[in-house]
mmCIF file of C-alpha atoms in Angstrom:
data_model
loop_
_atom_site.group_PDB
_atom_site.id
_atom_site.type_symbol
_atom_site.label_atom_id
_atom_site.label_comp_id
_atom_site.label_asym_id
_atom_site.label_seq_id
_atom_site.Cartn_x
_atom_site.Cartn_y
_atom_site.Cartn_z
ATOM 1 C CA LEU A 18 -0.179 -0.468 -0.464
ATOM 2 C CA ASP A 19 2.797 2.367 0.743
ATOM 3 C CA GLY A 20 3.925 1.673 -2.593
ATOM 4 C CA GLN A 21 0.816 2.733 -4.286
ATOM 5 C CA ARG A 22 1.443 -1.079 -5.843
ATOM 6 C CA VAL A 23 -2.014 -2.904 -7.796
ATOM 7 C CA ALA A 24 -2.087 -5.797 -5.168
ATOM 8 C CA LEU A 25 -3.185 -9.049 -5.995
ATOM 9 C CA SER A 26 -4.874 -11.514 -3.442
ATOM 10 C CA ASP A 27 -6.139 -14.274 -5.519
ATOM 11 C CA GLN A 28 -6.325 -14.521 -9.045
ATOM 12 C CA GLY A 29 -3.977 -13.950 -11.179
ATOM 13 C CA SER A 30 -0.964 -13.812 -7.740
ATOM 14 C CA SER A 31 1.783 -16.779 -8.332
ATOM 15 C CA ARG A 32 1.649 -18.481 -4.693
ATOM 16 C CA VAL A 33 4.698 -21.376 -4.021
ATOM 17 C CA GLU A 34 3.400 -22.759 -1.286
ATOM 18 C CA SER A 35 -0.053 -23.527 -2.955
ATOM 19 C CA GLY A 36 0.901 -24.843 -5.780
ATOM 20 C CA ASP A 37 3.412 -27.329 -4.213
ATOM 21 C CA LEU A 38 0.696 -28.380 -2.401
ATOM 22 C CA ALA A 39 -1.966 -28.434 -5.018
ATOM 23 C CA THR A 40 0.826 -30.515 -7.487
ATOM 24 C CA ARG A 41 0.896 -32.872 -4.564
ATOM 25 C CA LEU A 42 -2.482 -33.082 -3.521
ATOM 26 C CA SER A 43 -3.311 -33.930 -7.271
ATOM 27 C CA GLU A 44 -0.523 -36.899 -7.556
ATOM 28 C CA LEU A 45 -1.681 -38.665 -4.195
ATOM 29 C CA LEU A 46 -5.229 -38.860 -5.122
ATOM 30 C CA GLY A 47 -4.615 -39.937 -8.855
ATOM 31 C CA ARG A 48 -2.967 -42.791 -7.542
ATOM 32 C CA TYR A 49 -6.492 -44.108 -6.317
ATOM 33 C CA THR A 50 -8.021 -42.655 -8.970
ATOM 34 C CA ASP A 51 -5.429 -43.411 -12.091
ATOM 35 C CA ALA A 52 -6.608 -39.204 -12.706
ATOM 36 C CA SER A 53 -4.947 -35.798 -12.942
ATOM 37 C CA TYR A 54 -7.239 -33.272 -10.911
ATOM 38 C CA VAL A 55 -6.492 -29.630 -10.773
ATOM 39 C CA VAL A 56 -6.995 -28.088 -6.922
ATOM 40 C CA ARG A 57 -8.234 -25.838 -5.846
ATOM 41 C CA PHE A 58 -8.678 -24.229 -2.348
ATOM 42 C CA GLY A 59 -11.108 -22.057 -1.253
ATOM 43 C CA SER A 60 -11.652 -19.845 2.173
ATOM 44 C CA THR A 61 -14.908 -21.435 3.631
ATOM 45 C CA GLY A 62 -17.177 -25.182 3.333
ATOM 46 C CA ALA A 63 -19.790 -22.860 1.125
ATOM 47 C CA GLU A 64 -17.015 -21.971 -1.626
ATOM 48 C CA ALA A 65 -15.798 -25.918 -1.864
ATOM 49 C CA VAL A 66 -19.183 -27.012 -2.141
ATOM 50 C CA GLU A 67 -20.044 -24.645 -5.302
ATOM 51 C CA MET A 68 -16.830 -25.464 -7.011
ATOM 52 C CA ALA A 69 -17.474 -29.249 -6.154
ATOM 53 C CA LEU A 70 -21.414 -28.332 -7.518
ATOM 54 C CA ALA A 71 -20.240 -26.664 -10.305
ATOM 55 C CA HIS A 72 -17.669 -28.853 -12.243
ATOM 56 C CA ALA A 73 -20.782 -31.755 -11.768
ATOM 57 C CA VAL A 74 -22.767 -29.772 -14.014
ATOM 58 C CA PHE A 75 -19.515 -29.411 -15.914
ATOM 59 C CA GLU A 76 -19.362 -32.757 -16.036
ATOM 60 C CA ARG A 77 -23.062 -33.527 -17.045
ATOM 61 C CA LYS A 78 -22.530 -30.461 -19.753
ATOM 62 C CA GLN A 79 -19.897 -32.872 -21.038
ATOM 63 C CA ARG A 80 -20.340 -36.339 -21.184
ATOM 64 C CA VAL A 81 -23.544 -34.547 -22.955
ATOM 65 C CA GLU A 82 -21.476 -32.980 -25.422
ATOM 66 C CA ARG A 83 -19.939 -35.865 -26.317
ATOM 67 C CA LEU A 84 -23.098 -37.981 -27.104
ATOM 68 C CA ILE A 85 -24.293 -35.377 -29.311
ATOM 69 C CA ARG A 86 -20.555 -34.466 -30.928
ATOM 70 C CA ASP A 87 -20.849 -38.418 -31.869
ATOM 71 C CA LEU A 88 -24.308 -38.521 -32.693
ATOM 72 C CA GLN A 89 -23.437 -35.137 -35.555
ATOM 73 C CA GLN A 90 -20.403 -37.305 -36.887
ATOM 74 C CA THR A 91 -22.201 -41.385 -37.299
ATOM 75 C CA VAL A 92 -25.209 -39.820 -37.707
ATOM 76 C CA GLY A 93 -25.859 -36.298 -39.390
ATOM 77 C CA ALA A 94 -23.206 -37.272 -41.644
ATOM 78 C CA ARG A 95 -25.867 -39.471 -43.279
ATOM 79 C CA TYR A 96 -29.196 -38.379 -41.815
ATOM 80 C CA PRO A 97 -28.590 -34.589 -41.042
ATOM 81 C CA VAL A 98 -32.452 -34.090 -40.431
ATOM 82 C CA GLU A 99 -32.771 -36.982 -38.113
ATOM 83 C CA ALA A 100 -29.666 -35.648 -36.525
ATOM 84 C CA ARG A 101 -30.873 -32.268 -35.471
ATOM 85 C CA LYS A 102 -33.621 -33.488 -34.108
ATOM 86 C CA ALA A 103 -32.322 -36.144 -32.057
ATOM 87 C CA VAL A 104 -30.224 -32.740 -30.609
ATOM 88 C CA HIS A 105 -32.801 -30.761 -29.615
ATOM 89 C CA ARG A 106 -34.949 -33.819 -27.969
ATOM 90 C CA ILE A 107 -31.842 -33.863 -26.145
ATOM 91 C CA GLU A 108 -31.448 -30.026 -25.524
ATOM 92 C CA GLN A 109 -34.886 -30.007 -24.791
ATOM 93 C CA ALA A 110 -35.050 -33.149 -22.175
ATOM 94 C CA LEU A 111 -32.123 -30.924 -20.227
ATOM 95 C CA ALA A 112 -33.666 -27.786 -19.916
ATOM 96 C CA ASP A 113 -36.924 -29.838 -18.784
ATOM 97 C CA SER A 114 -34.886 -31.279 -15.639
ATOM 98 C CA PRO A 115 -33.331 -29.390 -14.227
ATOM 99 C CA PRO A 116 -29.460 -31.131 -12.999
ATOM 100 C CA VAL A 117 -30.411 -33.019 -9.153
ATOM 101 C CA VAL A 118 -28.364 -32.945 -6.905
ATOM 102 C CA LEU A 119 -28.936 -36.443 -3.565
ATOM 103 C CA ALA A 120 -28.734 -34.461 -0.451
ATOM 104 C CA LEU A 121 -29.696 -35.447 2.977
ATOM 105 C CA GLU A 122 -32.933 -34.851 5.466
ATOM 106 C CA GLY A 123 -31.283 -32.282 7.972
ATOM 107 C CA SER A 124 -28.002 -31.146 6.233
ATOM 108 C CA PHE A 125 -26.216 -27.987 6.046
ATOM 109 C CA HIS A 126 -24.120 -26.595 3.284
ATOM 110 C CA GLY A 127 -23.676 -22.517 3.831
ATOM 111 C CA HIS A 128 -25.862 -19.660 2.330
ATOM 112 C CA SER A 129 -24.212 -19.344 -0.897
ATOM 113 C CA LEU A 130 -25.904 -19.540 -4.640
ATOM 114 C CA ALA A 131 -25.622 -23.405 -4.966
ATOM 115 C CA ALA A 132 -24.894 -24.493 -0.787
ATOM 116 C CA ARG A 133 -28.215 -22.724 -0.048
ATOM 117 C CA SER A 134 -29.920 -25.162 -3.436
ATOM 118 C CA VAL A 135 -29.051 -28.250 -0.981
ATOM 119 C CA LEU A 136 -29.795 -26.782 1.999
ATOM 120 C CA SER A 137 -32.095 -29.268 4.456
ATOM 121 C CA ASP A 138 -34.060 -26.150 5.217
ATOM 122 C CA ALA A 139 -36.475 -25.323 2.971
ATOM 123 C CA LYS A 140 -37.087 -21.969 4.469
ATOM 124 C CA LYS A 141 -33.614 -20.586 4.299
ATOM 125 C CA ARG A 142 -33.856 -22.846 0.562
ATOM 126 C CA GLU A 143 -37.077 -22.165 -1.335
ATOM 127 C CA PRO A 144 -37.139 -18.767 -1.870
ATOM 128 C CA PHE A 145 -33.727 -19.002 -3.936
ATOM 129 C CA ALA A 146 -34.351 -21.696 -5.260
ATOM 130 C CA GLU A 147 -34.908 -20.277 -9.135
ATOM 131 C CA MET A 148 -31.496 -18.860 -8.900
ATOM 132 C CA SER A 149 -28.946 -21.971 -9.059
ATOM 133 C CA GLY A 150 -31.391 -24.258 -11.446
ATOM 134 C CA LEU A 151 -30.237 -27.430 -9.237
ATOM 135 C CA LYS A 152 -33.023 -28.985 -7.732
ATOM 136 C CA ALA A 153 -32.237 -31.259 -3.687
ATOM 137 C CA GLU A 154 -33.825 -34.055 -3.402
ATOM 138 C CA PHE A 155 -32.974 -34.892 0.125
ATOM 139 C CA LEU A 156 -32.708 -39.288 1.379
ATOM 140 C CA SER A 157 -33.541 -39.322 4.937
ATOM 141 C CA LEU A 158 -31.384 -41.392 7.112
ATOM 142 C CA ASP A 159 -34.115 -44.144 8.706
ATOM 143 C CA ASP A 160 -34.737 -45.352 5.024
ATOM 144 C CA ASP A 161 -32.758 -48.627 3.611
ATOM 145 C CA PRO A 162 -29.748 -46.619 1.437
ATOM 146 C CA THR A 163 -29.436 -48.915 -1.071
ATOM 147 C CA ARG A 164 -33.217 -48.823 -2.177
ATOM 148 C CA THR A 165 -33.173 -45.164 -1.289
ATOM 149 C CA VAL A 166 -30.244 -43.931 -3.579
ATOM 150 C CA ASP A 167 -31.285 -46.329 -6.038
ATOM 151 C CA ARG A 168 -34.728 -44.994 -6.312
ATOM 152 C CA ALA A 169 -33.090 -41.218 -6.265
ATOM 153 C CA VAL A 170 -31.648 -41.755 -9.576
ATOM 154 C CA SER A 171 -33.647 -43.704 -11.154
ATOM 155 C CA LYS A 172 -36.556 -40.923 -10.461
ATOM 156 C CA HIS A 173 -34.573 -38.778 -12.435
ATOM 157 C CA GLU A 174 -33.162 -40.588 -14.943
ATOM 158 C CA ILE A 175 -33.894 -38.851 -18.283
ATOM 159 C CA ALA A 176 -34.706 -41.195 -21.163
ATOM 160 C CA VAL A 177 -34.275 -39.159 -24.466
ATOM 161 C CA GLN A 178 -34.931 -41.423 -28.386
ATOM 162 C CA VAL A 179 -31.572 -40.961 -30.740
ATOM 163 C CA PRO A 180 -30.790 -43.196 -34.262
ATOM 164 C CA SER A 181 -27.888 -45.242 -34.358
ATOM 165 C CA LEU A 182 -26.676 -46.661 -37.210
ATOM 166 C CA VAL A 183 -26.569 -50.668 -38.297
ATOM 167 C CA ASP A 184 -25.426 -51.705 -41.387
ATOM 168 C CA GLY A 185 -26.308 -48.509 -42.679
ATOM 169 C CA GLN A 186 -29.871 -48.140 -41.483
ATOM 170 C CA LEU A 187 -31.190 -46.375 -38.880
ATOM 171 C CA VAL A 188 -31.818 -47.776 -35.650
ATOM 172 C CA PRO A 189 -33.788 -45.707 -32.379
ATOM 173 C CA ARG A 190 -31.660 -46.254 -29.574
ATOM 174 C CA ARG A 191 -33.098 -45.142 -25.590
ATOM 175 C CA VAL A 192 -30.402 -43.186 -24.853
ATOM 176 C CA LEU A 193 -30.596 -42.075 -20.418
ATOM 177 C CA LEU A 194 -29.073 -38.635 -19.181
ATOM 178 C CA ASP A 195 -27.787 -37.920 -16.119
ATOM 179 C CA GLY A 196 -30.361 -36.119 -13.971
ATOM 180 C CA VAL A 197 -28.495 -36.288 -10.665
ATOM 181 C CA VAL A 198 -25.147 -34.735 -11.050
ATOM 182 C CA ALA A 199 -24.147 -35.024 -8.011
ATOM 183 C CA ALA A 200 -24.380 -36.508 -4.654
ATOM 184 C CA ILE A 201 -23.775 -34.180 -1.191
ATOM 185 C CA ALA A 202 -23.053 -35.640 2.558
ATOM 186 C CA GLU A 203 -21.542 -34.619 5.915
ATOM 187 C CA PRO A 204 -20.498 -37.538 8.024
ATOM 188 C CA VAL A 205 -21.600 -35.989 11.001
ATOM 189 C CA LEU A 206 -24.844 -33.614 10.453
ATOM 190 C CA GLY A 207 -24.251 -30.680 12.701
ATOM 191 C CA GLU A 208 -27.147 -28.494 12.117
ATOM 192 C CA GLY A 209 -29.345 -31.379 11.663
ATOM 193 C CA GLY A 210 -29.496 -32.768 15.480
ATOM 194 C CA VAL A 211 -25.776 -33.801 15.338
ATOM 195 C CA ARG A 212 -26.488 -37.610 13.630
ATOM 196 C CA GLU A 213 -23.991 -39.786 12.044
ATOM 197 C CA VAL A 214 -24.845 -40.585 9.140
ATOM 198 C CA PRO A 215 -24.986 -43.674 8.278
ATOM 199 C CA ARG A 216 -21.559 -45.650 6.020
ATOM 200 C CA ALA A 217 -23.962 -48.170 4.603
ATOM 201 C CA LEU A 218 -25.688 -44.431 3.024
ATOM 202 C CA LEU A 219 -22.200 -42.993 2.324
ATOM 203 C CA LYS A 220 -21.065 -45.883 0.692
#
């Protein structure tokens, strides 16, 4: 401040220690998953939730883009009208079905925009629901974990009819798009009454 120089506090700044830690964390996680990661640091839990949910929505978008690209390359070259109609059906189906996040009854994840959309407390969540574009499906800690999760995922699957080529002929194919883009859980619910979440449900 004394030198009247522009202060860079986050974006655009280079922090050697943070970079080293991010690289190390990516390497450690990569050993378990055989993948590489970009590590981002946040200052609050709500910010971490925002980043995770944004990434989940981004990943679904990438999967849909791959499906559309494949459809255009395989079917579109010979049957462009059918390919365009199928792309429109995919886009319409997604527009009619907002991304769903599985969360737990009694959960709290913060008051920022996406984090608020997965708050169990309806009074704090619903007035702002339209802003995030996310929809939450709340799971009970008391139900059978396997059936609860499977039922929620199945309930939100988005079925779309797309053409595929078999021996040069158009054949209809049913494709399931992800309705559920993420699941979020606190292993111990704090605001929900300090309850431990059953391990089977977390799994």
